[in-house]
Amino acid sequence: MPELLMVRGDITRRPVDAVVNAANSSLLGGGGVDGAIHRAAGPDLLHACRLLHGCKTGSAKATPGFRLPAKWIFHTVGPVWRGGNNGEPELLASCYRSCLDLAREHGAKSIAFPAISTGIYGYPKDQAAELAINTCRENAADIERVEFVCFDADTAEMYERLLVRG
Ligand code: AR6
């Protein structure tokens, strides 16, 4: 079983094998965590992303980490929240699973996730946290360490509570 833990702070600083980016389907950058990752990784990241020709919601694609401490960046596209009956939970679970699949393919033993879809895309934070933890518990058997990197106090508190509950 992997170690699942909450880490408070900026995902761009995490010394893990792979960090996950909550991108949009163009993969050409944006605000939120996507903007932070592009700024920290440097301009080579955008060049690499251009070669990927976008990404579907629920899928993920890999680039090197460039100037990040992480070796890899897995870019995934979360669903935009439209009330919850438009496949949002399935698509969000698919983001986490796709990134764990990429970790396996690339031999990444540690991975750091942001709270995908819970910023600009509006997914309710509590529902997203529960789904993220359950999906990683069920699909990360061969990964040593899964970090949930929380930028704000609300999100951190939710993950803390849910991870303790087990
Ligand atoms: N480290 C960790 N978490 C962060 C950081 C950071 N440096 N910065 C923000 N967060 P969002 P989304 C948290 O909006 O909802 C972009 O424009 C943030 O507090 O970044 O999936 C993309 O290009 C929140 O908890 O991603 C897309 O267009 C979480 O990361 C769109 O936003 C996700 O918030 C994707 O929206």
PDB file of C-alpha atoms and ligand atoms in Angstrom:
ATOM      1  CA  MET A   1       0.000   0.000   0.000  1.00  0.00           C
ATOM      2  CA  PRO A   2       1.281   3.508  -0.746  1.00  0.00           C
ATOM      3  CA  GLU A   3       1.759   6.124   1.900  1.00  0.00           C
ATOM      4  CA  LEU A   4      -0.937   8.782   1.341  1.00  0.00           C
ATOM      5  CA  LEU A   5      -0.287  12.150   2.912  1.00  0.00           C
ATOM      6  CA  MET A   6      -1.414  15.744   2.935  1.00  0.00           C
ATOM      7  CA  VAL A   7       1.254  18.368   2.321  1.00  0.00           C
ATOM      8  CA  ARG A   8       0.514  22.066   2.715  1.00  0.00           C
ATOM      9  CA  GLY A   9       2.121  24.453   0.205  1.00  0.00           C
ATOM     10  CA  ASP A  10       3.229  24.990  -3.374  1.00  0.00           C
ATOM     11  CA  ILE A  11       3.343  21.891  -5.571  1.00  0.00           C
ATOM     12  CA  THR A  12       6.119  23.330  -7.750  1.00  0.00           C
ATOM     13  CA  ARG A  13       8.547  22.876  -4.824  1.00  0.00           C
ATOM     14  CA  ARG A  14       7.826  19.226  -4.116  1.00  0.00           C
ATOM     15  CA  PRO A  15      10.824  16.863  -4.355  1.00  0.00           C
ATOM     16  CA  VAL A  16       8.891  13.947  -5.857  1.00  0.00           C
ATOM     17  CA  ASP A  17       9.338  11.918  -9.049  1.00  0.00           C
ATOM     18  CA  ALA A  18       6.216  13.399 -10.653  1.00  0.00           C
ATOM     19  CA  VAL A  19       3.957  16.366 -10.045  1.00  0.00           C
ATOM     20  CA  VAL A  20       0.488  16.585 -11.549  1.00  0.00           C
ATOM     21  CA  ASN A  21      -0.711  19.697 -13.319  1.00  0.00           C
ATOM     22  CA  ALA A  22      -4.424  20.633 -13.366  1.00  0.00           C
ATOM     23  CA  ALA A  23      -4.341  21.872 -16.950  1.00  0.00           C
ATOM     24  CA  ASN A  24      -6.932  22.665 -19.612  1.00  0.00           C
ATOM     25  CA  SER A  25      -7.460  20.705 -22.818  1.00  0.00           C
ATOM     26  CA  SER A  26      -5.132  22.939 -24.851  1.00  0.00           C
ATOM     27  CA  LEU A  27      -2.191  22.149 -22.514  1.00  0.00           C
ATOM     28  CA  LEU A  28      -0.876  25.592 -23.372  1.00  0.00           C
ATOM     29  CA  GLY A  29      -0.964  27.060 -19.885  1.00  0.00           C
ATOM     30  CA  GLY A  30      -3.448  29.023 -17.812  1.00  0.00           C
ATOM     31  CA  GLY A  31      -3.988  30.363 -14.304  1.00  0.00           C
ATOM     32  CA  GLY A  32      -3.991  28.623 -10.912  1.00  0.00           C
ATOM     33  CA  VAL A  33      -1.649  25.716 -10.430  1.00  0.00           C
ATOM     34  CA  ASP A  34      -1.123  25.456 -14.207  1.00  0.00           C
ATOM     35  CA  GLY A  35       0.291  29.002 -14.316  1.00  0.00           C
ATOM     36  CA  ALA A  36       2.494  28.329 -11.290  1.00  0.00           C
ATOM     37  CA  ILE A  37       3.914  25.144 -12.834  1.00  0.00           C
ATOM     38  CA  HIS A  38       4.656  26.849 -16.167  1.00  0.00           C
ATOM     39  CA  ARG A  39       6.376  29.768 -14.423  1.00  0.00           C
ATOM     40  CA  ALA A  40       8.477  27.496 -12.224  1.00  0.00           C
ATOM     41  CA  ALA A  41       9.372  24.948 -14.926  1.00  0.00           C
ATOM     42  CA  GLY A  42      10.409  27.636 -17.427  1.00  0.00           C
ATOM     43  CA  PRO A  43       9.680  28.227 -21.124  1.00  0.00           C
ATOM     44  CA  ASP A  44      10.844  24.784 -22.292  1.00  0.00           C
ATOM     45  CA  LEU A  45       7.688  23.359 -20.740  1.00  0.00           C
ATOM     46  CA  LEU A  46       5.473  25.265 -23.164  1.00  0.00           C
ATOM     47  CA  HIS A  47       7.534  24.002 -26.118  1.00  0.00           C
ATOM     48  CA  ALA A  48       7.125  20.431 -24.888  1.00  0.00           C
ATOM     49  CA  CYS A  49       3.382  20.927 -24.323  1.00  0.00           C
ATOM     50  CA  ARG A  50       2.885  22.193 -27.879  1.00  0.00           C
ATOM     51  CA  LEU A  51       4.094  18.835 -29.184  1.00  0.00           C
ATOM     52  CA  LEU A  52       1.377  16.997 -27.232  1.00  0.00           C
ATOM     53  CA  HIS A  53      -1.536  18.488 -29.240  1.00  0.00           C
ATOM     54  CA  GLY A  54      -3.867  18.864 -26.280  1.00  0.00           C
ATOM     55  CA  CYS A  55      -5.463  16.400 -23.904  1.00  0.00           C
ATOM     56  CA  LYS A  56      -9.019  15.178 -23.328  1.00  0.00           C
ATOM     57  CA  THR A  57     -10.861  15.699 -20.056  1.00  0.00           C
ATOM     58  CA  GLY A  58     -10.087  12.750 -17.771  1.00  0.00           C
ATOM     59  CA  SER A  59      -6.838  11.860 -19.575  1.00  0.00           C
ATOM     60  CA  ALA A  60      -3.211  12.750 -18.826  1.00  0.00           C
ATOM     61  CA  LYS A  61       0.021  13.325 -20.757  1.00  0.00           C
ATOM     62  CA  ALA A  62       3.625  13.524 -19.533  1.00  0.00           C
ATOM     63  CA  THR A  63       6.453  16.001 -20.048  1.00  0.00           C
ATOM     64  CA  PRO A  64       9.805  16.353 -18.301  1.00  0.00           C
ATOM     65  CA  GLY A  65       9.865  18.560 -15.196  1.00  0.00           C
ATOM     66  CA  PHE A  66      12.464  20.968 -16.658  1.00  0.00           C
ATOM     67  CA  ARG A  67      13.366  23.408 -13.840  1.00  0.00           C
ATOM     68  CA  LEU A  68      11.155  21.739 -11.235  1.00  0.00           C
ATOM     69  CA  PRO A  69      12.686  19.400  -8.651  1.00  0.00           C
ATOM     70  CA  ALA A  70      10.313  16.746 -10.041  1.00  0.00           C
ATOM     71  CA  LYS A  71      11.517  14.615 -12.933  1.00  0.00           C
ATOM     72  CA  TRP A  72       8.114  14.508 -14.623  1.00  0.00           C
ATOM     73  CA  ILE A  73       4.994  16.601 -14.967  1.00  0.00           C
ATOM     74  CA  PHE A  74       1.768  14.736 -15.677  1.00  0.00           C
ATOM     75  CA  HIS A  75      -0.726  17.139 -17.227  1.00  0.00           C
ATOM     76  CA  THR A  76      -4.321  16.155 -16.670  1.00  0.00           C
ATOM     77  CA  VAL A  77      -7.582  17.901 -17.502  1.00  0.00           C
ATOM     78  CA  GLY A  78     -10.249  17.830 -14.818  1.00  0.00           C
ATOM     79  CA  PRO A  79     -13.959  18.294 -15.494  1.00  0.00           C
ATOM     80  CA  VAL A  80     -15.656  21.657 -15.173  1.00  0.00           C
ATOM     81  CA  TRP A  81     -18.348  21.312 -12.458  1.00  0.00           C
ATOM     82  CA  ARG A  82     -21.815  21.544 -14.013  1.00  0.00           C
ATOM     83  CA  GLY A  83     -23.943  20.346 -11.102  1.00  0.00           C
ATOM     84  CA  GLY A  84     -22.537  16.816 -10.747  1.00  0.00           C
ATOM     85  CA  ASN A  85     -24.802  14.879 -13.135  1.00  0.00           C
ATOM     86  CA  ASN A  86     -22.679  15.327 -16.211  1.00  0.00           C
ATOM     87  CA  GLY A  87     -20.077  12.668 -15.535  1.00  0.00           C
ATOM     88  CA  GLU A  88     -17.952  14.891 -13.312  1.00  0.00           C
ATOM     89  CA  PRO A  89     -17.090  12.217 -10.677  1.00  0.00           C
ATOM     90  CA  GLU A  90     -16.151   9.621 -13.304  1.00  0.00           C
ATOM     91  CA  LEU A  91     -14.014  12.134 -15.182  1.00  0.00           C
ATOM     92  CA  LEU A  92     -12.268  13.330 -12.035  1.00  0.00           C
ATOM     93  CA  ALA A  93     -11.533   9.728 -10.947  1.00  0.00           C
ATOM     94  CA  SER A  94     -10.202   9.093 -14.436  1.00  0.00           C
ATOM     95  CA  CYS A  95      -7.739  12.010 -14.022  1.00  0.00           C
ATOM     96  CA  TYR A  96      -6.265  10.419 -10.892  1.00  0.00           C
ATOM     97  CA  ARG A  97      -6.155   6.935 -12.462  1.00  0.00           C
ATOM     98  CA  SER A  98      -4.559   8.234 -15.681  1.00  0.00           C
ATOM     99  CA  CYS A  99      -1.803   9.957 -13.677  1.00  0.00           C
ATOM    100  CA  LEU A 100      -1.163   6.813 -11.628  1.00  0.00           C
ATOM    101  CA  ASP A 101      -0.935   4.857 -14.910  1.00  0.00           C
ATOM    102  CA  LEU A 102       1.641   7.361 -16.188  1.00  0.00           C
ATOM    103  CA  ALA A 103       3.572   6.988 -12.916  1.00  0.00           C
ATOM    104  CA  ARG A 104       3.750   3.247 -13.488  1.00  0.00           C
ATOM    105  CA  GLU A 105       4.844   3.700 -17.133  1.00  0.00           C
ATOM    106  CA  HIS A 106       7.581   6.157 -16.170  1.00  0.00           C
ATOM    107  CA  GLY A 107       8.740   4.309 -13.081  1.00  0.00           C
ATOM    108  CA  ALA A 108       7.743   7.172 -10.778  1.00  0.00           C
ATOM    109  CA  LYS A 109       7.533   5.988  -7.169  1.00  0.00           C
ATOM    110  CA  SER A 110       6.362   9.272  -5.669  1.00  0.00           C
ATOM    111  CA  ILE A 111       3.696  11.581  -7.048  1.00  0.00           C
ATOM    112  CA  ALA A 112       2.190  14.881  -5.886  1.00  0.00           C
ATOM    113  CA  PHE A 113      -1.369  15.854  -6.833  1.00  0.00           C
ATOM    114  CA  PRO A 114      -3.028  19.265  -6.555  1.00  0.00           C
ATOM    115  CA  ALA A 115      -6.769  19.366  -5.784  1.00  0.00           C
ATOM    116  CA  ILE A 116      -7.736  18.931  -9.456  1.00  0.00           C
ATOM    117  CA  SER A 117     -10.845  20.839 -10.663  1.00  0.00           C
ATOM    118  CA  THR A 118     -11.497  22.511  -7.287  1.00  0.00           C
ATOM    119  CA  GLY A 119     -10.300  25.994  -8.255  1.00  0.00           C
ATOM    120  CA  ILE A 120     -11.342  27.665 -11.492  1.00  0.00           C
ATOM    121  CA  TYR A 121     -13.315  24.539 -12.546  1.00  0.00           C
ATOM    122  CA  GLY A 122     -15.574  24.770  -9.467  1.00  0.00           C
ATOM    123  CA  TYR A 123     -15.760  21.146  -8.277  1.00  0.00           C
ATOM    124  CA  PRO A 124     -16.946  21.043  -4.623  1.00  0.00           C
ATOM    125  CA  LYS A 125     -13.805  20.660  -2.528  1.00  0.00           C
ATOM    126  CA  ASP A 126     -15.133  18.072  -0.067  1.00  0.00           C
ATOM    127  CA  GLN A 127     -16.473  15.743  -2.763  1.00  0.00           C
ATOM    128  CA  ALA A 128     -13.284  16.099  -4.784  1.00  0.00           C
ATOM    129  CA  ALA A 129     -11.064  15.320  -1.772  1.00  0.00           C
ATOM    130  CA  GLU A 130     -12.983  12.160  -0.909  1.00  0.00           C
ATOM    131  CA  LEU A 131     -12.907  10.962  -4.508  1.00  0.00           C
ATOM    132  CA  ALA A 132      -9.174  11.745  -4.861  1.00  0.00           C
ATOM    133  CA  ILE A 133      -8.262   9.790  -1.729  1.00  0.00           C
ATOM    134  CA  ASN A 134     -10.456   6.785  -2.556  1.00  0.00           C
ATOM    135  CA  THR A 135      -9.250   6.609  -6.148  1.00  0.00           C
ATOM    136  CA  CYS A 136      -5.597   6.733  -5.072  1.00  0.00           C
ATOM    137  CA  ARG A 137      -6.128   4.147  -2.319  1.00  0.00           C
ATOM    138  CA  GLU A 138      -7.585   1.767  -4.888  1.00  0.00           C
ATOM    139  CA  ASN A 139      -5.165   2.384  -7.765  1.00  0.00           C
ATOM    140  CA  ALA A 140      -1.715   3.185  -6.357  1.00  0.00           C
ATOM    141  CA  ALA A 141      -0.638  -0.250  -5.087  1.00  0.00           C
ATOM    142  CA  ASP A 142       2.808  -0.086  -6.700  1.00  0.00           C
ATOM    143  CA  ILE A 143       3.554   3.562  -5.829  1.00  0.00           C
ATOM    144  CA  GLU A 144       5.421   4.350  -2.622  1.00  0.00           C
ATOM    145  CA  ARG A 145       4.218   7.831  -1.802  1.00  0.00           C
ATOM    146  CA  VAL A 146       1.196   9.864  -2.889  1.00  0.00           C
ATOM    147  CA  GLU A 147       1.080  13.488  -1.765  1.00  0.00           C
ATOM    148  CA  PHE A 148      -2.041  15.658  -1.843  1.00  0.00           C
ATOM    149  CA  VAL A 149      -0.631  19.154  -1.999  1.00  0.00           C
ATOM    150  CA  CYS A 150      -3.059  21.665  -0.513  1.00  0.00           C
ATOM    151  CA  PHE A 151      -2.689  25.343  -1.240  1.00  0.00           C
ATOM    152  CA  ASP A 152      -5.469  26.688   0.968  1.00  0.00           C
ATOM    153  CA  ALA A 153      -6.424  26.020   4.591  1.00  0.00           C
ATOM    154  CA  ASP A 154      -9.910  24.631   3.788  1.00  0.00           C
ATOM    155  CA  THR A 155      -8.562  22.006   1.434  1.00  0.00           C
ATOM    156  CA  ALA A 156      -5.756  21.084   3.835  1.00  0.00           C
ATOM    157  CA  GLU A 157      -8.203  20.587   6.687  1.00  0.00           C
ATOM    158  CA  MET A 158     -10.452  18.359   4.550  1.00  0.00           C
ATOM    159  CA  TYR A 159      -7.635  16.096   3.430  1.00  0.00           C
ATOM    160  CA  GLU A 160      -6.259  15.899   6.947  1.00  0.00           C
ATOM    161  CA  ARG A 161      -9.627  14.791   8.293  1.00  0.00           C
ATOM    162  CA  LEU A 162     -10.324  12.292   5.499  1.00  0.00           C
ATOM    163  CA  LEU A 163      -6.854  10.739   5.619  1.00  0.00           C
ATOM    164  CA  VAL A 164      -7.015  10.232   9.379  1.00  0.00           C
ATOM    165  CA  ARG A 165     -10.441   8.624   9.063  1.00  0.00           C
ATOM    166  CA  GLY A 166      -8.915   6.010   6.735  1.00  0.00           C
TER     167      GLY A 166
HETATM  168  N1  AR6 B   1       0.400  24.458  -5.639  1.00  0.00           N
HETATM  169  C1  AR6 B   1      -0.598  23.644  -5.227  1.00  0.00           C
HETATM  170  N2  AR6 B   1      -1.899  23.905  -5.431  1.00  0.00           N
HETATM  171  C2  AR6 B   1      -2.202  25.062  -6.056  1.00  0.00           C
HETATM  172  C3  AR6 B   1      -1.219  25.984  -6.517  1.00  0.00           C
HETATM  173  C4  AR6 B   1       0.131  25.633  -6.285  1.00  0.00           C
HETATM  174  N3  AR6 B   1       1.122  26.419  -6.678  1.00  0.00           N
HETATM  175  N4  AR6 B   1      -1.871  27.029  -7.103  1.00  0.00           N
HETATM  176  C5  AR6 B   1      -3.181  26.788  -7.009  1.00  0.00           C
HETATM  177  N5  AR6 B   1      -3.400  25.607  -6.368  1.00  0.00           N
HETATM  178  P1  AR6 B   1      -6.919  25.467 -10.324  1.00  0.00           P
HETATM  179  P2  AR6 B   1      -8.753  23.693 -11.815  1.00  0.00           P
HETATM  180  C6  AR6 B   1      -4.659  24.932  -6.032  1.00  0.00           C
HETATM  181  O1  AR6 B   1      -7.838  26.618 -10.520  1.00  0.00           O
HETATM  182  O2  AR6 B   1      -9.887  24.014 -10.912  1.00  0.00           O
HETATM  183  C7  AR6 B   1      -6.142  26.814 -15.123  1.00  0.00           C
HETATM  184  O3  AR6 B   1      -6.312  28.057 -15.738  1.00  0.00           O
HETATM  185  C8  AR6 B   1      -5.918  25.748  -5.967  1.00  0.00           C
HETATM  186  O4  AR6 B   1      -6.007  26.430  -4.725  1.00  0.00           O
HETATM  187  O5  AR6 B   1      -5.469  25.678 -10.504  1.00  0.00           O
HETATM  188  O6  AR6 B   1      -8.515  22.249 -12.192  1.00  0.00           O
HETATM  189  C9  AR6 B   1      -6.022  25.687 -16.132  1.00  0.00           C
HETATM  190  O7  AR6 B   1      -5.332  26.086 -17.289  1.00  0.00           O
HETATM  191  C10 AR6 B   1      -6.972  24.650  -6.064  1.00  0.00           C
HETATM  192  O8  AR6 B   1      -7.163  24.019  -4.798  1.00  0.00           O
HETATM  193  O9  AR6 B   1      -7.324  24.215 -11.284  1.00  0.00           O
HETATM  194  C11 AR6 B   1      -7.467  25.368 -16.415  1.00  0.00           C
HETATM  195  O10 AR6 B   1      -8.016  26.256 -17.371  1.00  0.00           O
HETATM  196  C12 AR6 B   1      -6.315  23.635  -6.997  1.00  0.00           C
HETATM  197  O11 AR6 B   1      -4.922  23.989  -7.061  1.00  0.00           O
HETATM  198  C13 AR6 B   1      -8.145  25.576 -15.085  1.00  0.00           C
HETATM  199  O12 AR6 B   1      -7.319  26.516 -14.383  1.00  0.00           O
HETATM  200  C14 AR6 B   1      -6.854  23.598  -8.412  1.00  0.00           C
HETATM  201  O13 AR6 B   1      -7.198  24.922  -8.843  1.00  0.00           O
HETATM  202  C15 AR6 B   1      -8.214  24.318 -14.269  1.00  0.00           C
HETATM  203  O14 AR6 B   1      -8.984  24.549 -13.135  1.00  0.00           O
END
